[in-house]
Coordinates of C-alpha atoms in Angstrom, one line a residue:
X1 CA 0.0 0.0 0.0
X2 CA 1.5 3.4 -1.1
X3 CA 0.8 6.9 0.3
X4 CA -0.7 7.7 -3.1
X5 CA -3.2 4.9 -2.7
X6 CA -4.0 6.0 0.8
X7 CA -4.8 9.5 -0.6
X8 CA -7.2 8.0 -3.1
X9 CA -4.9 8.4 -6.0
X10 CA -3.7 5.8 -8.4
X11 CA 0.0 5.0 -8.7
X12 CA 0.9 3.5 -12.1
X13 CA 3.5 1.2 -10.6
X14 CA 0.9 -0.4 -8.3
X15 CA -1.9 -1.2 -10.6
X16 CA -2.8 -4.9 -11.5
X17 CA -1.6 -6.3 -14.8
X18 CA -5.3 -6.5 -15.9
X19 CA -5.6 -2.7 -15.7
X20 CA -2.6 -2.3 -18.1
X21 CA -4.0 -4.9 -20.5
X22 CA -7.4 -3.1 -20.6
X23 CA -5.6 0.1 -21.3
X24 CA -3.5 -1.4 -24.1
X25 CA -6.7 -2.8 -25.7
X26 CA -8.7 0.4 -25.8
X27 CA -6.3 3.3 -25.8
X28 CA -5.8 5.7 -28.7
X29 CA -2.7 4.9 -30.8
X30 CA -2.3 8.6 -31.6
X31 CA -1.7 10.1 -28.2
X32 CA -2.1 7.3 -25.8
X33 CA -5.3 8.4 -24.2
X34 CA -8.8 6.7 -24.2
X35 CA -11.6 8.3 -26.1
X36 CA -14.6 9.2 -24.0
X37 CA -16.9 7.4 -26.4
X38 CA -14.8 4.2 -26.1
X39 CA -15.0 4.5 -22.3
X40 CA -18.8 4.8 -22.5
X41 CA -19.0 1.5 -24.5
X42 CA -16.8 0.0 -21.8
X43 CA -19.2 1.1 -19.1
X44 CA -22.1 -0.6 -21.0
X45 CA -20.3 -3.9 -20.4
X46 CA -20.2 -3.5 -16.6
X47 CA -23.8 -4.4 -15.9
X48 CA -24.0 -1.6 -13.4
X49 CA -27.1 0.5 -12.7
X50 CA -27.5 4.1 -13.9
X51 CA -27.1 5.3 -10.4
X52 CA -23.8 3.5 -9.9
X53 CA -22.5 4.8 -13.3
X54 CA -23.4 8.3 -12.3
X55 CA -21.4 8.0 -9.1
X56 CA -18.4 6.7 -11.1
X57 CA -18.7 9.6 -13.6
X58 CA -18.5 12.1 -10.7
X59 CA -14.9 11.1 -10.1
X60 CA -13.8 10.8 -13.8
X61 CA -12.3 13.7 -15.8
X62 CA -13.0 13.4 -19.5
X63 CA -11.1 16.6 -20.5
X64 CA -11.5 17.3 -24.3
X65 CA -13.3 14.0 -24.8
X66 CA -10.5 11.8 -23.6
X67 CA -9.3 10.0 -20.4
X68 CA -5.6 9.8 -19.5
X69 CA -4.1 6.5 -18.5
X70 CA -4.3 7.2 -14.8
X71 CA -7.9 8.4 -15.1
X72 CA -8.8 5.1 -16.8
X73 CA -7.1 3.1 -14.0
X74 CA -9.1 5.1 -11.5
X75 CA -12.3 4.3 -13.4
X76 CA -11.5 0.6 -13.5
X77 CA -11.0 0.6 -9.7
X78 CA -14.3 2.4 -9.2
X79 CA -16.1 0.0 -11.6
X80 CA -14.7 -3.0 -9.6
X81 CA -15.9 -1.5 -6.3
X82 CA -19.4 -0.9 -7.7
X83 CA -19.5 -4.5 -9.0
X84 CA -18.7 -5.7 -5.5
X85 CA -21.8 -3.7 -4.2
X86 CA -19.7 -1.0 -2.6
X87 CA -20.0 2.8 -3.1
X88 CA -17.5 3.7 -5.9
X89 CA -15.3 6.2 -4.1
X90 CA -11.5 6.8 -4.4
X91 CA -11.4 6.9 -0.6
X92 CA -11.7 3.1 -0.7
X93 CA -8.4 2.7 -2.6
X94 CA -6.6 1.6 0.6
X95 CA -5.9 -2.0 -0.2
X96 CA -4.9 -3.8 -3.4
X97 CA -6.9 -2.4 -6.3
X98 CA -9.8 -4.8 -7.2
X99 CA -10.2 -6.3 -10.6
X100 CA -13.3 -5.3 -12.6
X101 CA -15.4 -7.9 -14.5
X102 CA -15.1 -6.8 -18.1
X103 CA -14.1 -9.9 -19.9
X104 CA -10.9 -10.7 -21.7
X105 CA -8.8 -7.6 -22.6
X106 CA -8.3 -8.8 -26.2
X107 CA -12.1 -8.7 -26.7
X108 CA -12.2 -5.1 -25.6
X109 CA -10.1 -3.9 -28.5
X110 CA -13.3 -4.0 -30.6
X111 CA -14.6 -1.0 -28.6
X112 CA -11.8 1.2 -29.9
X113 CA -12.8 3.6 -32.6
X114 CA -11.1 2.7 -35.8
X115 CA -9.9 6.1 -37.0
X116 CA -7.8 6.6 -33.9
X117 CA -6.3 3.1 -34.4
X118 CA -5.5 3.3 -38.1
X119 CA -3.4 6.4 -38.4
X120 CA -1.0 7.2 -35.5
X121 CA 1.1 9.6 -37.6
X122 CA -1.7 12.1 -38.4
X123 CA -2.7 15.0 -36.1
X124 CA -6.5 15.1 -36.4
X125 CA -7.1 18.2 -34.4
X126 CA -8.1 21.4 -36.1
X127 CA -6.9 25.0 -35.4
X128 CA -10.1 25.8 -33.6
X129 CA -9.8 22.7 -31.4
X130 CA -6.2 23.7 -30.5
X131 CA -7.4 27.2 -29.4
X132 CA -10.1 25.8 -27.2
X133 CA -7.7 23.5 -25.2
X134 CA -6.8 26.4 -22.9
X135 CA -6.2 30.1 -22.6
X136 CA -3.7 31.1 -20.1
X137 CA -3.4 34.7 -18.8
X138 CA 0.0 35.9 -17.5
X139 CA -0.2 39.2 -15.5
X140 CA 2.4 41.1 -13.6
X141 CA 1.7 41.5 -9.9
X142 CA 3.2 44.3 -7.8
X143 CA 7.0 44.1 -7.3
X144 CA 8.3 42.3 -4.2
X145 CA 11.5 43.5 -2.8
X146 CA 13.8 40.9 -1.2
X147 CA 16.7 41.6 1.2
X148 CA 19.0 42.7 -1.6
X149 CA 17.2 42.6 -5.0
X150 CA 13.6 43.1 -6.2
X151 CA 12.1 40.5 -8.4
X152 CA 9.1 40.3 -10.8
X153 CA 6.3 37.8 -10.1
X154 CA 3.5 36.7 -12.4
X155 CA 0.0 35.6 -11.8
X156 CA -0.7 32.7 -14.2
X157 CA -4.4 31.9 -14.7
X158 CA -5.6 28.8 -16.7
X159 CA -9.2 28.8 -18.0
X160 CA -9.0 25.0 -18.3
X161 CA -8.1 24.4 -14.7
X162 CA -10.0 27.4 -13.4
X163 CA -7.2 28.5 -11.0
X164 CA -4.3 30.9 -10.6
X165 CA -0.8 30.3 -9.4
X166 CA 2.1 32.6 -8.9
X167 CA 5.3 32.1 -10.9
X168 CA 8.7 33.8 -11.2
X169 CA 10.9 33.8 -14.3
X170 CA 13.1 31.1 -12.7
X171 CA 10.0 28.9 -12.5
X172 CA 9.3 29.3 -16.2
X173 CA 13.0 28.6 -16.8
X174 CA 12.9 25.3 -15.0
X175 CA 9.6 24.4 -16.7
X176 CA 11.2 25.0 -20.1
X177 CA 14.2 23.0 -19.1
X178 CA 12.3 19.8 -18.1
X179 CA 9.9 20.2 -21.0
X180 CA 12.8 20.2 -23.4
X181 CA 14.4 17.2 -21.7
X182 CA 11.2 15.2 -22.0
X183 CA 10.1 16.4 -25.4
X184 CA 13.4 16.9 -27.2
X185 CA 11.8 15.8 -30.5
X186 CA 8.9 18.3 -30.3
X187 CA 8.4 22.1 -30.9
X188 CA 9.2 23.6 -27.5
X189 CA 9.0 27.4 -27.7
X190 CA 12.0 29.4 -26.5
X191 CA 11.8 31.7 -23.5
X192 CA 12.5 35.4 -23.7
X193 CA 15.8 36.6 -22.1
X194 CA 15.8 37.1 -18.3
X195 CA 17.6 40.4 -18.5
X196 CA 18.1 43.2 -21.0
X197 CA 21.1 42.8 -23.2
X198 CA 23.8 45.4 -23.0
X199 CA 23.0 48.4 -25.1
X200 CA 19.3 47.8 -25.2
X201 CA 18.7 50.1 -22.2
X202 CA 19.3 53.2 -24.4
X203 CA 16.3 52.3 -26.7
X204 CA 14.1 50.6 -24.2
X205 CA 13.2 51.3 -20.6
X206 CA 13.2 48.6 -17.9
X207 CA 9.4 48.9 -17.7
X208 CA 9.1 48.3 -21.4
X209 CA 11.4 45.3 -21.2
X210 CA 9.4 43.7 -18.4
X211 CA 6.2 44.2 -20.3
X212 CA 7.7 42.7 -23.4
X213 CA 8.9 39.7 -21.4
X214 CA 5.5 39.2 -19.9
X215 CA 3.9 39.1 -23.4
X216 CA 6.6 36.6 -24.5
X217 CA 6.0 34.4 -21.5
X218 CA 2.2 34.5 -22.2
X219 CA 2.8 33.4 -25.8
X220 CA 5.1 30.6 -24.6
X221 CA 2.7 29.1 -22.1
X222 CA -0.3 29.3 -24.4
X223 CA 1.6 27.5 -27.2
X224 CA 2.5 24.8 -24.7
X225 CA -0.9 24.6 -23.2
X226 CA -2.5 24.2 -26.6
X227 CA 0.0 21.6 -28.0
X228 CA -1.8 18.3 -28.7
X229 CA 0.7 16.3 -26.6
X230 CA 2.0 18.8 -24.0
X231 CA -1.5 19.8 -23.0
X232 CA -2.2 16.4 -21.6
X233 CA 1.2 15.9 -19.9
X234 CA 1.6 16.0 -16.1
X235 CA 4.4 18.6 -16.4
X236 CA 2.0 21.2 -17.8
X237 CA -0.7 20.4 -15.3
X238 CA 1.8 20.8 -12.5
X239 CA 3.1 24.1 -13.7
X240 CA -0.5 25.5 -14.1
X241 CA -2.0 24.1 -10.9
X242 CA 0.7 23.4 -8.3
X243 CA 0.5 26.1 -5.7
X244 CA 3.4 25.0 -3.4
X245 CA 6.6 27.1 -3.1
X246 CA 8.7 24.1 -4.3
X247 CA 7.3 24.0 -7.8
X248 CA 10.8 23.7 -9.4
X249 CA 11.6 20.6 -7.4
X250 CA 8.1 19.2 -8.2
X251 CA 8.7 19.7 -11.9
X252 CA 12.1 18.1 -11.8
X253 CA 10.9 15.1 -9.8
X254 CA 7.9 14.6 -12.2
X255 CA 10.3 14.6 -15.2
X256 CA 12.7 12.1 -13.5
X257 CA 9.9 9.7 -12.8
X258 CA 8.9 9.3 -16.4
X259 CA 12.0 9.9 -18.5
X260 CA 12.0 11.3 -22.0
X261 CA 9.3 10.7 -24.6
X262 CA 11.2 8.0 -26.4
X263 CA 11.2 5.9 -23.2
X264 CA 7.5 6.4 -22.5
X265 CA 5.9 6.4 -25.9
X266 CA 4.6 2.9 -26.8
X267 CA 5.2 3.2 -30.5
X268 CA 8.7 4.7 -30.2
X269 CA 10.5 1.6 -31.2
X270 CA 8.1 0.9 -34.1
X271 CA 8.2 4.5 -35.4
X272 CA 9.9 3.4 -38.6
X273 CA 6.8 1.3 -39.5
X274 CA 4.5 4.3 -39.6
X275 CA 6.8 6.6 -41.6
X276 CA 6.0 7.1 -45.3
X277 CA 8.7 5.9 -47.7
X278 CA 9.4 9.4 -48.9
X279 CA 9.5 11.0 -45.4
X280 CA 12.9 12.7 -46.0
X281 CA 11.6 14.3 -49.3
X282 CA 8.4 15.4 -47.5
X283 CA 10.4 16.9 -44.7
X284 CA 12.8 18.8 -47.0
X285 CA 9.9 20.3 -49.0
X286 CA 7.9 21.2 -45.9
X287 CA 10.9 22.7 -44.2
X288 CA 11.6 25.0 -47.2
X289 CA 8.0 26.1 -47.4
X290 CA 7.8 26.8 -43.7
X291 CA 11.0 28.7 -43.9
X292 CA 9.5 31.0 -46.6
X293 CA 6.3 31.4 -44.5
X294 CA 8.5 32.3 -41.5
X295 CA 10.3 35.0 -43.4
X296 CA 7.1 36.4 -44.8
X297 CA 5.5 36.6 -41.4
X298 CA 8.6 38.3 -40.0
X299 CA 8.2 41.1 -42.6
X300 CA 4.5 41.3 -41.9
X301 CA 5.2 41.7 -38.1
X302 CA 7.8 44.4 -38.8
X303 CA 5.3 46.4 -40.8
X304 CA 2.6 45.9 -38.3
X305 CA 5.0 47.1 -35.5
X306 CA 5.8 50.3 -37.5
X307 CA 2.1 50.9 -38.0
X308 CA 1.5 50.7 -34.3
X309 CA 4.5 52.9 -33.6
X310 CA 3.1 55.5 -36.1
X311 CA -0.3 55.5 -34.4
X312 CA 1.5 56.2 -31.1
X313 CA 3.6 58.9 -32.7
X314 CA 0.4 60.4 -34.3
X315 CA -1.1 60.5 -30.8
X316 CA 1.9 62.4 -29.5
X317 CA 1.8 64.8 -32.5
X318 CA -1.9 65.5 -32.1
X319 CA -1.7 66.3 -28.4
X320 CA 1.3 68.6 -29.1
X321 CA -0.7 70.2 -31.9
X322 CA -3.5 70.9 -29.5
X323 CA -1.2 72.3 -26.9
X324 CA 0.3 74.7 -29.4
X325 CA -3.2 75.9 -30.3
X326 CA -3.9 76.3 -26.6
X327 CA -0.7 78.3 -26.1
X328 CA -1.6 80.4 -29.1
X329 CA -5.1 81.1 -27.8
X330 CA -3.8 81.8 -24.3
X331 CA -1.5 84.6 -25.5
X332 CA -3.0 87.7 -23.8
X333 CA -0.6 90.2 -25.5
X334 CA -2.5 93.4 -26.5
X335 CA -3.0 94.0 -30.2
X336 CA -1.3 97.1 -31.6
X337 CA -3.6 99.9 -32.8
X338 CA -2.8 99.3 -36.5
X339 CA -4.2 95.7 -36.2
X340 CA -7.1 96.2 -33.7
X341 CA -9.4 97.8 -36.2
X342 CA -8.9 95.3 -39.0
X343 CA -8.6 92.0 -37.0
X344 CA -10.9 89.7 -35.1
X345 CA -7.9 88.1 -33.5
X346 CA -9.4 88.3 -30.0
X347 CA -12.4 86.1 -31.0
X348 CA -10.2 83.7 -33.0
X349 CA -7.8 83.3 -30.1
X350 CA -10.6 82.1 -27.8
X351 CA -11.8 79.6 -30.4
X352 CA -8.2 78.2 -30.9
X353 CA -8.0 77.6 -27.1
X354 CA -11.2 75.6 -27.1
X355 CA -10.1 73.4 -30.0
X356 CA -7.2 72.0 -28.0
X357 CA -9.7 69.9 -26.1
X358 CA -10.8 68.1 -29.3
X359 CA -7.2 67.5 -30.2
X360 CA -6.6 65.8 -26.8
X361 CA -9.5 63.5 -27.6
X362 CA -8.0 62.8 -31.0
X363 CA -4.7 62.0 -29.4
X364 CA -6.4 59.5 -27.0
X365 CA -8.2 57.8 -30.0
X366 CA -4.9 57.5 -31.8
X367 CA -3.2 56.0 -28.8
X368 CA -6.1 53.5 -28.5
X369 CA -5.6 52.6 -32.1
X370 CA -1.9 52.0 -31.5
X371 CA -2.6 49.7 -28.6
X372 CA -5.2 47.8 -30.7
X373 CA -2.7 47.3 -33.4
X374 CA -0.1 46.1 -30.9
X375 CA -2.4 43.8 -28.9
X376 CA -4.6 42.4 -31.7
X377 CA -2.3 42.3 -34.6
X378 CA 1.4 42.4 -33.6
X379 CA 0.9 39.9 -30.7
X380 CA -0.9 37.4 -32.9
X381 CA 1.9 37.7 -35.4
X382 CA 4.5 37.2 -32.7
X383 CA 2.5 34.2 -31.4
X384 CA 2.8 32.4 -34.7
X385 CA 6.4 33.5 -35.2
X386 CA 7.3 32.0 -31.9
X387 CA 5.9 28.7 -33.1
X388 CA 7.7 28.9 -36.5
X389 CA 11.0 29.7 -34.7
X390 CA 10.5 26.7 -32.4
X391 CA 10.0 24.5 -35.5
X392 CA 13.3 25.8 -36.9
X393 CA 15.0 25.1 -33.6
X394 CA 13.5 21.5 -33.7
X395 CA 14.9 20.9 -37.2
X396 CA 18.4 22.0 -36.0
X397 CA 18.1 19.7 -33.0
X398 CA 17.2 16.8 -35.2
X399 CA 20.2 17.3 -37.5
X400 CA 22.8 18.4 -35.0
X401 CA 21.6 16.1 -32.2
X402 CA 20.2 12.7 -33.2
X403 CA 21.8 12.4 -36.6
X404 CA 25.2 13.7 -35.4
X405 CA 25.2 11.3 -32.4
X406 CA 24.3 8.5 -34.8
X407 CA 27.2 9.3 -37.1
X408 CA 29.6 9.5 -34.1
X409 CA 28.4 6.1 -32.9
X410 CA 28.9 4.5 -36.3
X411 CA 32.4 6.0 -36.5
X412 CA 33.3 4.7 -33.1
X413 CA 31.9 1.2 -34.0
X414 CA 34.0 1.0 -37.1
X415 CA 37.2 2.0 -35.2
X416 CA 36.5 -0.8 -32.6
X417 CA 35.9 -3.3 -35.4
X418 CA 39.3 -2.5 -36.9
X419 CA 40.9 -2.8 -33.5
X420 CA 39.3 -6.2 -33.1
X421 CA 40.6 -7.4 -36.4
X422 CA 44.1 -6.1 -35.5
X423 CA 44.0 -7.8 -32.1
X424 CA 42.9 -11.1 -33.7
X425 CA 45.7 -11.0 -36.3
X426 CA 48.4 -10.2 -33.7
X427 CA 47.1 -12.9 -31.3
X428 CA 46.9 -10.7 -28.3
X429 CA 45.9 -12.1 -24.8
X430 CA 42.5 -13.7 -24.8
X431 CA 41.2 -11.4 -22.0
X432 CA 42.0 -8.4 -24.0
X433 CA 40.2 -9.7 -27.1
X434 CA 37.1 -10.7 -25.0
X435 CA 37.0 -7.2 -23.5
X436 CA 37.1 -5.6 -26.9
X437 CA 34.3 -8.0 -28.1
X438 CA 32.2 -6.9 -25.1
X439 CA 32.7 -3.2 -26.0
X440 CA 31.7 -3.9 -29.6
X441 CA 28.5 -5.6 -28.5
X442 CA 27.7 -2.6 -26.3
X443 CA 28.4 -0.2 -29.1
X444 CA 26.2 -2.3 -31.5
X445 CA 23.4 -1.9 -28.9
X446 CA 24.0 1.8 -28.7
X447 CA 23.9 2.2 -32.5
X448 CA 20.6 0.3 -32.5
X449 CA 19.1 2.6 -29.9
X450 CA 20.4 5.6 -31.9
X451 CA 18.7 4.3 -35.1
X452 CA 15.5 3.8 -33.2
X453 CA 15.7 7.3 -31.8
X454 CA 16.5 8.7 -35.2
X455 CA 13.3 7.2 -36.7
X456 CA 11.3 8.3 -33.7
X457 CA 12.7 11.8 -34.1
X458 CA 11.6 11.7 -37.8
X459 CA 8.2 10.5 -36.6
X460 CA 7.8 13.4 -34.2
X461 CA 9.1 15.8 -36.7
X462 CA 6.5 14.7 -39.2
X463 CA 3.8 15.3 -36.6
X464 CA 5.2 18.7 -35.6
X465 CA 5.3 19.7 -39.3
X466 CA 1.6 18.9 -39.5
X467 CA 1.1 21.1 -36.4
X468 CA 2.6 24.1 -38.2
X469 CA 0.2 23.6 -41.1
X470 CA -2.7 23.2 -38.7
X471 CA -1.9 26.6 -37.3
X472 CA -1.9 28.3 -40.7
X473 CA -5.5 29.4 -40.5
X474 CA -4.3 31.9 -37.9
X475 CA -3.5 34.0 -40.9
X476 CA -7.3 34.7 -41.3
X477 CA -7.5 35.6 -37.6
X478 CA -4.6 38.1 -38.0
X479 CA -6.0 39.7 -41.1
X480 CA -9.4 39.9 -39.5
X481 CA -7.9 41.6 -36.4
X482 CA -6.0 44.0 -38.6
X483 CA -9.0 45.0 -40.7
X484 CA -11.2 45.4 -37.6
X485 CA -8.6 47.5 -35.8
X486 CA -8.4 49.8 -38.9
X487 CA -12.1 50.1 -39.3
X488 CA -12.7 50.9 -35.6
X489 CA -9.8 53.3 -35.4
X490 CA -10.8 55.3 -38.5
X491 CA -14.4 55.3 -37.5
X492 CA -13.6 56.7 -34.0
X493 CA -11.2 59.2 -35.3
X494 CA -13.7 60.2 -38.0
X495 CA -16.4 60.8 -35.5
X496 CA -14.2 63.2 -33.5
X497 CA -13.0 65.1 -36.7
X498 CA -16.7 65.4 -37.7
X499 CA -17.3 67.1 -34.3
X500 CA -14.4 69.4 -34.8
X501 CA -15.5 70.6 -38.2
X502 CA -18.6 72.6 -37.1
X503 CA -16.6 74.4 -34.5
X504 CA -14.4 75.9 -37.2
X505 CA -17.3 78.1 -38.1
X506 CA -16.3 80.8 -35.6
X507 CA -12.9 80.9 -37.3
X508 CA -14.4 81.7 -40.6
X509 CA -17.0 84.3 -39.7
X510 CA -18.3 86.9 -42.2
X511 CA -16.4 89.6 -40.4
X512 CA -13.0 88.2 -41.5
X513 CA -14.1 87.7 -45.1
X514 CA -13.2 83.9 -45.0
X515 CA -15.3 80.8 -45.6
X516 CA -14.7 77.3 -44.1
X517 CA -13.3 74.9 -46.7
X518 CA -15.7 72.3 -48.2

């Protein structure tokens, strides 16, 4: 009996073999979860009453229409308790987990939905489904000053888990580290720098840097929380829900318990069987296309940033223009006698002063437009660019990591074989030859593992490439946000300008011989 069992939780290492056999029979081949519809069919085989099934359902989380492995194990234990006539409650998981009566595991495979079984390589989720997985808000909270240094803290709020936790940059850093350790073959977005680079201070204030880093951390966590695989992983759940002060230790311990994805993914060693024959050609073509898309989106982002900057500059110019009008209208210098009889400057001066208020409103509208362009357009472009950059990083890891290590292992193996042949010819001591033979066997095993990892890396790369294409409809979202921001901004500015125009009448009265322009 483990402490986890005593707490009503399921420990994967303590479940009966039957539980694992049921899981293997009905789980999804794509992402190793159990579809909710498949689970419903399983419940129909239990022979339990509707009341008992309702009690079981209260303890089962079918997030996004799926059950995780541990959730299924929990459900199997609850089913067994109910079949024994007991109330299905996790509090009763205090002895050896009971075996439910569901029949032979091999018979249960028929419950599994075929589309999930046939194609493990294809990502079936749409862009809209990815967006609905979660939305995470990252907000700055007031600075806390330590004994020597002040630090920035963030409130991280997940809509999916309906809770908020507090995180420092170092927590994000450790989370990124363990995420990359576990999912080295996946698109793991980069973190923004912790501190301003030298020379940046001249063009950016500390406040601006902190706000930019907050935005980047928000993009990072949302990309992770919406990833088809990461979103269901215990690491992500821990980061978004664990409220203890030792979250970094918790994350590292969670990572150590499971190992990397190659060690835990059931199809890792069979990845080669699922890859298309022309996978390398597909990868090269897709990589070049995604590179071009990346470059184009970078140029779009640069232009959108300049537009937002111009809106803010326009805001500054408008308010300064209004202040100059106000200063001109506030000038109380007396008019000389030669001008007083021919000029209505006194009346005009009062009108100019009143117009400065309208220009302050125009300035505020221009500033709002700049913020809309930054928040609704530039941020969406940066979000997609972060994903595209992480894909480029993944491609480099694949080539410089797995492939490079494989080549090194092959070179080392060939060197050892030559040494073996040389030792045999020169009739060296038997112990020395046997030691060399043992090293060669170990190296052969290492090469085999490297080859398997290489194919699994290609398998993951193929899926992550699909993920990039799944995200491409974000282009429509960005364009929609861009058009809407321009329509709203021009309408609001136009409304104010239309209010200003009638007020110009006093500037073009009949006594000065001028007429307002049409």
